[in-house]
Amino acid sequence: MDFKVHDDLSLLIIDDEEKNQNLYKKYLINSNICNVFSLKKGIEKLRDNHFDIIIADVNKINGEMDYLSEIISDKKKSIELIILSDYKSMEKTMELFNGIAEDFLIKPFNGETLISIINRTYLKLVHKKEKDNLFNNRPINNFYGLIGQSKRMQYVFNEIVKAAATSANVLITGESGTGKELVARAIHYNSLRSKAPFITVNCAGIPESLLESELFGYVKGAFTGAHSSRIGFFYTAQNGTIFLDEITEITPVIQVKLLRIVQNKEFYMLGSSECQIADVRIITASNKDVMELTKKGFFREDLYYRLNVIPIHLPPLRERREDIKILTEYFSIKYCKELNKNRISFTDDAIQAFELYSWPGNIRELENVIQRIIVMTDKEIITLNDLPLLIQQSKKTVQEYSYIYKSLEQIEMEYIKTVLSYTKGNKTIAAKILDIDRKTLWDKLRKLGQINSN
Ligand SMILES: Nc1ncnc2c1ncn2[C@@H]1O[C@H](COP(=O)(O)OP(=O)(O)OP(=O)(O)O)[C@@H](O)[C@H]1O
Ligand SMILES: [Mg+2]
C-alpha cells in the first residue's frame, strides 16, 4: 500500500481535532490542503476555490447541513464529500447524509484508512468526469496520450476507465503498433497503483532460458553462474503493475508459475523454498489470437481465463480511418516541437492518401512516416508528392480505379453521353457506334431519365 494521495488533489478539511490534524499533516503532504475549523470558514473557501474533496467532521456542519448540501449539489460533478463521525453516531450520520456524502470515515482512524478512502473517492471523481465527457458525446481526442476520435477508440477509452477502477487482470489484443503498451500505461497511471512501479517485460525479447529468472529472481547458487541473489520483475513491481507483452511466447513452465501468482498471489525465487507474496496487477498483451492458441493447446486454458478478466481489443488503423487526420496533426506538432521547427501542415491531398493507405504497421508506421518527413523537409506545407511512394500510390490507385465504385448503369450512361457528345447529339450515328438500334438507345436514355417519356 502506497501511503500517498494523488499529487494534483485539492482537499478542504473541516475538522479541528488535534489527533486528526497530526494525521493530515503527516499523510497529506503532497496534496493541496486547506484546513479550517468551521463550516462558515469552509463555505467562504468554497466560494473562491476549487476543491476535489471535502472532508468534514459531522459535528462541525450539523446545524448548517442544508447549506452545505446545496453547495455540493451545485458543484456535484466536481466535488465529493467525506463525512467523519464516531462509531456511536455513525448510523444516524449515514442516514442524515445519505445521497450527499460519497463516503464515511469512523473516528478514530489511521493514516492508511485515511489515504485509502481519499484515493478511492478521488478515483470515483475522475471516472465521473471521464464518463461525463464520454456520455455527453464530447469525444475525447487525447486520452492520456492516446489520440482518437473514432467510435471504436472512444469505446476503448471507456474500457480503460473501467479497468483502471479495479485491480483485475487485463488482456490487450491488437495488431503490432496499435497502441497496446500505451493502453497498459493509461490503465496503470489511472489506477490506485499509479504511484507504485509499472514494469514492462517483453516476453519475446528475453531468451527463454533467462525469462524465468528475470521474472521471479534467483538466490545465490540456484544455477551455475548465480554468484549472488537477484530479485525479479515481480518483486520490483510490488504494489504496482507488471505488463507482460507478447504473452503467448512464454514457456509451459513459466505459464504454471504465472498461474500460481494469479491464483495465490505467491511465487518462489529460483532455488529458494521461501514463498514470496506478489501484490501485482498483471496486464498482458498479444498481437496473436490468444483464444485460438489456447484452443490449439499452445497456451493453458486456466491461465488464459484468469489473465483475460478484462479484454481490451485495439482495432487496426485501417478500421478507424477517421483518426488518421488528428493523428497526423498530433505527430506533426510533436516532431516540429522536438526539432524546434515552425508548424508544418499537410494538404488535403496528402491526408487523403494517408487515409487510403492500409497501414500494416498501424500507428507506429504512421508516426515513423511523419517523423521522417518532418526531419527531412524544409517546406512548411507537405503535399501528396512529398509522401513515400507507396503511400502516394494508394491515392493514385484509387483515382485510377475510381470507376470501380460506380454501377454498371452509371458507367453505361456516362459512355452513352460521351458518344452523344462526340456525335454532337446525333442519335442515329450514336446508335451505330454503340452497335444498338435507335429504339434501344431511346429506351436507354428514357430509362436513365435523360429524355422525357412522352
Ligand atoms: N492512439 C494513439 N495515439 C497516439 N500515439 C499512439 C497511439 N497508439 C499508438 N501510439 C504510438 O505508436 C507507437 C506504438 O505504440 P505501442 O508500442 O503502444 O504499440 P503496440 O501495440 O504495443 O505494438 P507492438 O505489438 O509492436 O508491441 C508508440 O510510439 C505509441 O506512442
Ligand atoms: Mg508493444
Short mmCIF file of N, CA, C and O in Angstrom, two decimals, residues 204-292:
data_model
loop_
_atom_site.label_atom_id
_atom_site.label_comp_id
_atom_site.label_asym_id
_atom_site.label_seq_id
_atom_site.Cartn_x
_atom_site.Cartn_y
_atom_site.Cartn_z
N ALA A 204 8.94 -11.89 -25.55
CA ALA A 204 9.60 -12.45 -26.73
C ALA A 204 11.03 -11.92 -26.85
O ALA A 204 11.85 -12.49 -27.56
N GLY A 205 11.32 -10.85 -26.15
CA GLY A 205 12.62 -10.21 -26.32
C GLY A 205 13.69 -10.77 -25.38
O GLY A 205 14.88 -10.46 -25.52
N ILE A 206 13.28 -11.58 -24.40
CA ILE A 206 14.25 -12.12 -23.44
C ILE A 206 14.41 -13.61 -23.74
O ILE A 206 13.40 -14.32 -23.86
N PRO A 207 15.64 -14.10 -23.88
CA PRO A 207 15.83 -15.52 -24.20
C PRO A 207 15.08 -16.41 -23.21
O PRO A 207 15.02 -16.10 -22.00
N GLU A 208 14.50 -17.47 -23.76
CA GLU A 208 13.68 -18.40 -22.97
C GLU A 208 14.36 -18.80 -21.66
O GLU A 208 13.74 -18.82 -20.59
N SER A 209 15.68 -19.08 -21.75
CA SER A 209 16.39 -19.60 -20.59
C SER A 209 16.53 -18.53 -19.49
O SER A 209 16.72 -18.84 -18.33
N LEU A 210 16.43 -17.25 -19.87
CA LEU A 210 16.63 -16.16 -18.90
C LEU A 210 15.32 -15.63 -18.32
O LEU A 210 15.30 -15.09 -17.22
N LEU A 211 14.25 -15.80 -19.11
CA LEU A 211 12.99 -15.14 -18.74
C LEU A 211 12.52 -15.52 -17.34
O LEU A 211 12.10 -14.66 -16.55
N GLU A 212 12.64 -16.81 -17.01
CA GLU A 212 12.15 -17.28 -15.72
C GLU A 212 12.87 -16.56 -14.56
O GLU A 212 12.24 -16.07 -13.63
N SER A 213 14.20 -16.50 -14.66
CA SER A 213 14.94 -15.88 -13.57
C SER A 213 14.74 -14.36 -13.56
O SER A 213 14.76 -13.73 -12.51
N GLU A 214 14.51 -13.78 -14.73
CA GLU A 214 14.24 -12.33 -14.79
C GLU A 214 12.91 -12.01 -14.12
O GLU A 214 12.76 -11.01 -13.43
N LEU A 215 11.92 -12.88 -14.34
CA LEU A 215 10.59 -12.62 -13.78
C LEU A 215 10.54 -12.85 -12.27
O LEU A 215 10.00 -12.05 -11.53
N PHE A 216 11.12 -13.97 -11.85
CA PHE A 216 10.94 -14.36 -10.45
C PHE A 216 12.17 -14.11 -9.57
O PHE A 216 12.09 -14.20 -8.35
N GLY A 217 13.31 -13.85 -10.18
CA GLY A 217 14.54 -13.64 -9.41
C GLY A 217 15.17 -14.98 -9.04
O GLY A 217 14.57 -16.04 -9.29
N TYR A 218 16.36 -14.94 -8.47
CA TYR A 218 17.01 -16.20 -8.05
C TYR A 218 17.88 -15.94 -6.83
O TYR A 218 18.22 -14.80 -6.52
N VAL A 219 18.18 -17.05 -6.12
CA VAL A 219 19.08 -16.91 -4.97
C VAL A 219 20.45 -17.45 -5.37
O VAL A 219 20.59 -18.21 -6.34
N LYS A 220 21.43 -17.03 -4.62
CA LYS A 220 22.82 -17.44 -4.88
C LYS A 220 22.90 -18.97 -4.99
O LYS A 220 22.32 -19.69 -4.17
N GLY A 221 23.54 -19.44 -6.03
CA GLY A 221 23.73 -20.88 -6.19
C GLY A 221 22.56 -21.60 -6.83
O GLY A 221 22.56 -22.83 -6.96
N ALA A 222 21.53 -20.86 -7.25
CA ALA A 222 20.35 -21.51 -7.84
C ALA A 222 20.71 -22.27 -9.12
O ALA A 222 20.14 -23.29 -9.44
N PHE A 223 21.69 -21.75 -9.85
CA PHE A 223 22.17 -22.43 -11.06
C PHE A 223 23.60 -21.99 -11.29
O PHE A 223 24.09 -21.04 -10.65
N THR A 224 24.28 -22.70 -12.19
CA THR A 224 25.68 -22.36 -12.44
C THR A 224 25.75 -20.90 -12.89
O THR A 224 25.01 -20.51 -13.79
N GLY A 225 26.56 -20.15 -12.27
CA GLY A 225 26.70 -18.73 -12.66
C GLY A 225 25.91 -17.80 -11.75
O GLY A 225 26.07 -16.59 -11.83
N ALA A 226 25.04 -18.37 -10.86
CA ALA A 226 24.29 -17.49 -9.95
C ALA A 226 25.16 -17.21 -8.73
O ALA A 226 25.01 -17.82 -7.67
N HIS A 227 26.10 -16.27 -8.91
CA HIS A 227 27.07 -15.99 -7.84
C HIS A 227 26.47 -15.18 -6.70
O HIS A 227 27.01 -15.13 -5.61
N SER A 228 25.37 -14.49 -6.99
CA SER A 228 24.70 -13.75 -5.90
C SER A 228 23.19 -13.78 -6.17
O SER A 228 22.77 -14.14 -7.27
N SER A 229 22.43 -13.41 -5.17
CA SER A 229 20.97 -13.41 -5.35
C SER A 229 20.54 -12.18 -6.14
O SER A 229 21.20 -11.15 -6.09
N ARG A 230 19.42 -12.32 -6.85
CA ARG A 230 18.91 -11.17 -7.60
C ARG A 230 17.39 -11.19 -7.61
O ARG A 230 16.79 -12.24 -7.83
N ILE A 231 16.77 -10.04 -7.35
CA ILE A 231 15.31 -10.02 -7.34
C ILE A 231 14.80 -9.95 -8.79
O ILE A 231 15.52 -9.51 -9.70
N GLY A 232 13.57 -10.38 -8.99
CA GLY A 232 13.00 -10.39 -10.34
C GLY A 232 11.97 -9.29 -10.52
O GLY A 232 11.71 -8.49 -9.62
N PHE A 233 11.37 -9.27 -11.73
CA PHE A 233 10.42 -8.21 -12.07
C PHE A 233 9.19 -8.22 -11.16
O PHE A 233 8.64 -7.19 -10.83
N PHE A 234 8.74 -9.42 -10.77
CA PHE A 234 7.55 -9.48 -9.93
C PHE A 234 7.80 -8.84 -8.57
O PHE A 234 6.90 -8.25 -7.97
N TYR A 235 9.02 -8.95 -8.09
CA TYR A 235 9.38 -8.33 -6.82
C TYR A 235 9.41 -6.81 -6.99
O TYR A 235 8.87 -6.05 -6.18
N THR A 236 10.06 -6.38 -8.07
CA THR A 236 10.18 -4.93 -8.32
C THR A 236 8.82 -4.27 -8.50
O THR A 236 8.62 -3.11 -8.15
N ALA A 237 7.88 -5.03 -9.09
CA ALA A 237 6.57 -4.44 -9.40
C ALA A 237 5.62 -4.45 -8.20
O ALA A 237 4.45 -4.09 -8.34
N GLN A 238 6.13 -4.84 -7.04
CA GLN A 238 5.28 -4.94 -5.83
C GLN A 238 4.36 -3.74 -5.68
O GLN A 238 4.82 -2.59 -5.79
N ASN A 239 3.08 -4.01 -5.44
CA ASN A 239 2.02 -2.98 -5.28
C ASN A 239 1.67 -2.26 -6.58
O ASN A 239 0.78 -1.42 -6.61
N GLY A 240 2.40 -2.56 -7.63
CA GLY A 240 2.17 -1.86 -8.89
C GLY A 240 1.59 -2.78 -9.95
O GLY A 240 0.78 -3.66 -9.65
N THR A 241 2.06 -2.58 -11.18
CA THR A 241 1.53 -3.33 -12.32
C THR A 241 2.69 -3.92 -13.11
O THR A 241 3.71 -3.24 -13.32
N ILE A 242 2.53 -5.16 -13.56
CA ILE A 242 3.52 -5.72 -14.48
C ILE A 242 2.84 -5.88 -15.83
O ILE A 242 1.69 -6.33 -15.90
N PHE A 243 3.51 -5.43 -16.88
CA PHE A 243 2.95 -5.53 -18.23
C PHE A 243 3.73 -6.58 -19.00
O PHE A 243 4.90 -6.36 -19.33
N LEU A 244 3.10 -7.71 -19.23
CA LEU A 244 3.79 -8.80 -19.94
C LEU A 244 3.37 -8.76 -21.41
O LEU A 244 2.25 -9.16 -21.77
N ASP A 245 4.27 -8.24 -22.24
CA ASP A 245 3.99 -8.09 -23.66
C ASP A 245 4.32 -9.40 -24.37
O ASP A 245 5.25 -10.10 -23.97
N GLU A 246 3.57 -9.70 -25.43
CA GLU A 246 3.76 -10.94 -26.22
C GLU A 246 3.69 -12.15 -25.30
O GLU A 246 4.58 -13.00 -25.26
N ILE A 247 2.61 -12.22 -24.56
CA ILE A 247 2.44 -13.22 -23.51
C ILE A 247 2.43 -14.65 -24.04
O ILE A 247 2.81 -15.59 -23.34
N THR A 248 2.03 -14.83 -25.31
CA THR A 248 1.93 -16.20 -25.83
C THR A 248 3.31 -16.84 -26.00
O THR A 248 3.42 -18.02 -26.26
N GLU A 249 4.36 -16.02 -25.86
CA GLU A 249 5.71 -16.55 -26.07
C GLU A 249 6.29 -17.22 -24.83
O GLU A 249 7.42 -17.70 -24.86
N ILE A 250 5.59 -17.24 -23.71
CA ILE A 250 6.19 -17.84 -22.51
C ILE A 250 6.06 -19.37 -22.53
O ILE A 250 5.11 -19.91 -23.07
N THR A 251 7.03 -20.02 -21.93
CA THR A 251 7.08 -21.49 -21.95
C THR A 251 6.02 -22.07 -21.01
O THR A 251 5.55 -21.39 -20.09
N PRO A 252 5.68 -23.37 -21.19
CA PRO A 252 4.71 -24.01 -20.29
C PRO A 252 5.14 -23.93 -18.82
O PRO A 252 4.30 -23.76 -17.93
N VAL A 253 6.45 -23.98 -18.54
CA VAL A 253 6.92 -23.91 -17.15
C VAL A 253 6.57 -22.55 -16.56
O VAL A 253 6.06 -22.44 -15.44
N ILE A 254 6.82 -21.50 -17.31
CA ILE A 254 6.50 -20.15 -16.81
C ILE A 254 4.99 -19.97 -16.70
O ILE A 254 4.49 -19.32 -15.79
N GLN A 255 4.26 -20.58 -17.61
CA GLN A 255 2.79 -20.49 -17.55
C GLN A 255 2.28 -21.02 -16.21
O GLN A 255 1.41 -20.42 -15.57
N VAL A 256 2.87 -22.14 -15.75
CA VAL A 256 2.44 -22.73 -14.47
C VAL A 256 2.75 -21.76 -13.32
O VAL A 256 1.93 -21.52 -12.45
N LYS A 257 3.94 -21.18 -13.37
CA LYS A 257 4.34 -20.25 -12.29
C LYS A 257 3.46 -19.00 -12.27
O LYS A 257 3.12 -18.48 -11.21
N LEU A 258 3.13 -18.56 -13.46
CA LEU A 258 2.27 -17.38 -13.57
C LEU A 258 0.88 -17.69 -13.01
O LEU A 258 0.27 -16.87 -12.32
N LEU A 259 0.43 -18.89 -13.29
CA LEU A 259 -0.88 -19.31 -12.78
C LEU A 259 -0.89 -19.26 -11.26
O LEU A 259 -1.87 -18.82 -10.64
N ARG A 260 0.21 -19.68 -10.65
CA ARG A 260 0.28 -19.67 -9.19
C ARG A 260 0.20 -18.22 -8.67
O ARG A 260 -0.48 -17.92 -7.70
N ILE A 261 0.90 -17.34 -9.36
CA ILE A 261 0.85 -15.93 -8.95
C ILE A 261 -0.57 -15.38 -9.07
O ILE A 261 -1.08 -14.72 -8.17
N VAL A 262 -1.21 -15.69 -10.19
CA VAL A 262 -2.55 -15.16 -10.42
C VAL A 262 -3.53 -15.72 -9.38
O VAL A 262 -4.36 -15.00 -8.84
N GLN A 263 -3.39 -17.02 -9.10
CA GLN A 263 -4.35 -17.66 -8.19
C GLN A 263 -4.07 -17.33 -6.72
O GLN A 263 -4.95 -16.98 -5.97
N ASN A 264 -2.80 -17.51 -6.32
CA ASN A 264 -2.49 -17.41 -4.88
C ASN A 264 -1.68 -16.18 -4.51
O ASN A 264 -1.32 -16.01 -3.35
N LYS A 265 -1.35 -15.38 -5.50
CA LYS A 265 -0.52 -14.18 -5.26
C LYS A 265 0.81 -14.55 -4.63
O LYS A 265 1.32 -13.84 -3.76
N GLU A 266 1.39 -15.69 -5.01
CA GLU A 266 2.68 -16.06 -4.44
C GLU A 266 3.59 -16.66 -5.50
O GLU A 266 3.14 -17.18 -6.51
N PHE A 267 4.89 -16.55 -5.23
CA PHE A 267 5.88 -17.12 -6.15
C PHE A 267 7.15 -17.47 -5.38
O PHE A 267 7.31 -17.07 -4.21
N TYR A 268 8.03 -18.23 -6.01
CA TYR A 268 9.30 -18.60 -5.38
C TYR A 268 10.43 -18.09 -6.26
O TYR A 268 10.36 -18.21 -7.49
N MET A 269 11.45 -17.51 -5.63
CA MET A 269 12.65 -17.15 -6.41
C MET A 269 13.33 -18.47 -6.81
O MET A 269 13.21 -19.46 -6.06
N LEU A 270 14.00 -18.50 -7.94
CA LEU A 270 14.66 -19.74 -8.36
C LEU A 270 15.65 -20.19 -7.29
O LEU A 270 16.44 -19.37 -6.81
N GLY A 271 15.57 -21.46 -6.93
CA GLY A 271 16.50 -22.02 -5.95
C GLY A 271 16.10 -21.75 -4.52
O GLY A 271 16.85 -22.08 -3.60
N SER A 272 14.93 -21.14 -4.30
CA SER A 272 14.52 -20.84 -2.92
C SER A 272 13.21 -21.55 -2.59
O SER A 272 12.36 -21.74 -3.47
N SER A 273 13.07 -21.94 -1.32
CA SER A 273 11.81 -22.59 -0.93
C SER A 273 10.97 -21.61 -0.11
O SER A 273 9.95 -21.96 0.44
N GLU A 274 11.45 -20.37 -0.07
CA GLU A 274 10.71 -19.36 0.69
C GLU A 274 9.68 -18.68 -0.21
O GLU A 274 10.03 -18.13 -1.27
N CYS A 275 8.44 -18.75 0.23
CA CYS A 275 7.35 -18.22 -0.60
C CYS A 275 7.32 -16.68 -0.54
O CYS A 275 7.41 -16.10 0.52
N GLN A 276 7.23 -16.05 -1.71
CA GLN A 276 7.17 -14.57 -1.75
C GLN A 276 5.75 -14.14 -2.12
O GLN A 276 5.11 -14.78 -2.95
N ILE A 277 5.30 -13.07 -1.52
CA ILE A 277 3.96 -12.57 -1.85
C ILE A 277 4.07 -11.56 -2.99
O ILE A 277 4.95 -10.71 -2.98
N ALA A 278 3.18 -11.68 -3.96
CA ALA A 278 3.19 -10.74 -5.09
C ALA A 278 1.86 -10.00 -5.16
O ALA A 278 0.87 -10.56 -5.61
N ASP A 279 1.85 -8.74 -4.66
CA ASP A 279 0.65 -7.94 -4.83
C ASP A 279 0.85 -7.11 -6.09
O ASP A 279 1.25 -5.95 -6.05
N VAL A 280 0.61 -7.77 -7.21
CA VAL A 280 0.92 -7.13 -8.50
C VAL A 280 -0.26 -7.31 -9.45
O VAL A 280 -0.80 -8.41 -9.55
N ARG A 281 -0.64 -6.23 -10.10
CA ARG A 281 -1.67 -6.37 -11.12
C ARG A 281 -0.99 -6.80 -12.42
O ARG A 281 0.06 -6.25 -12.77
N ILE A 282 -1.62 -7.75 -13.12
CA ILE A 282 -0.99 -8.25 -14.35
C ILE A 282 -1.78 -7.78 -15.57
O ILE A 282 -2.97 -8.07 -15.71
N ILE A 283 -1.08 -7.06 -16.43
CA ILE A 283 -1.68 -6.69 -17.72
C ILE A 283 -0.86 -7.41 -18.78
O ILE A 283 0.37 -7.34 -18.78
N THR A 284 -1.53 -8.14 -19.65
CA THR A 284 -0.81 -8.87 -20.69
C THR A 284 -1.24 -8.33 -22.06
O THR A 284 -2.29 -7.71 -22.18
N ALA A 285 -0.40 -8.61 -23.06
CA ALA A 285 -0.76 -8.16 -24.41
C ALA A 285 -0.26 -9.16 -25.43
O ALA A 285 0.70 -9.90 -25.18
N SER A 286 -0.95 -9.17 -26.56
CA SER A 286 -0.50 -10.05 -27.64
C SER A 286 -1.05 -9.54 -28.97
O SER A 286 -2.14 -8.96 -29.01
N ASN A 287 -0.27 -9.75 -30.04
CA ASN A 287 -0.82 -9.42 -31.35
C ASN A 287 -1.31 -10.69 -32.05
O ASN A 287 -1.62 -10.68 -33.23
N LYS A 288 -1.38 -11.76 -31.27
CA LYS A 288 -1.88 -13.02 -31.83
C LYS A 288 -3.30 -13.28 -31.32
O LYS A 288 -3.75 -12.63 -30.39
N ASP A 289 -3.94 -14.28 -31.90
CA ASP A 289 -5.26 -14.68 -31.43
C ASP A 289 -5.06 -15.65 -30.25
O ASP A 289 -4.89 -16.85 -30.44
N VAL A 290 -5.05 -15.11 -29.03
CA VAL A 290 -4.70 -15.92 -27.85
C VAL A 290 -5.73 -17.03 -27.63
O VAL A 290 -5.39 -18.15 -27.26
N MET A 291 -6.97 -16.71 -27.89
CA MET A 291 -8.03 -17.71 -27.71
C MET A 291 -7.78 -18.91 -28.63
O MET A 291 -7.88 -20.06 -28.22
N GLU A 292 -7.42 -18.62 -29.88
CA GLU A 292 -7.15 -19.67 -30.87
C GLU A 292 -5.98 -20.53 -30.40
O GLU A 292 -6.03 -21.77 -30.45
#
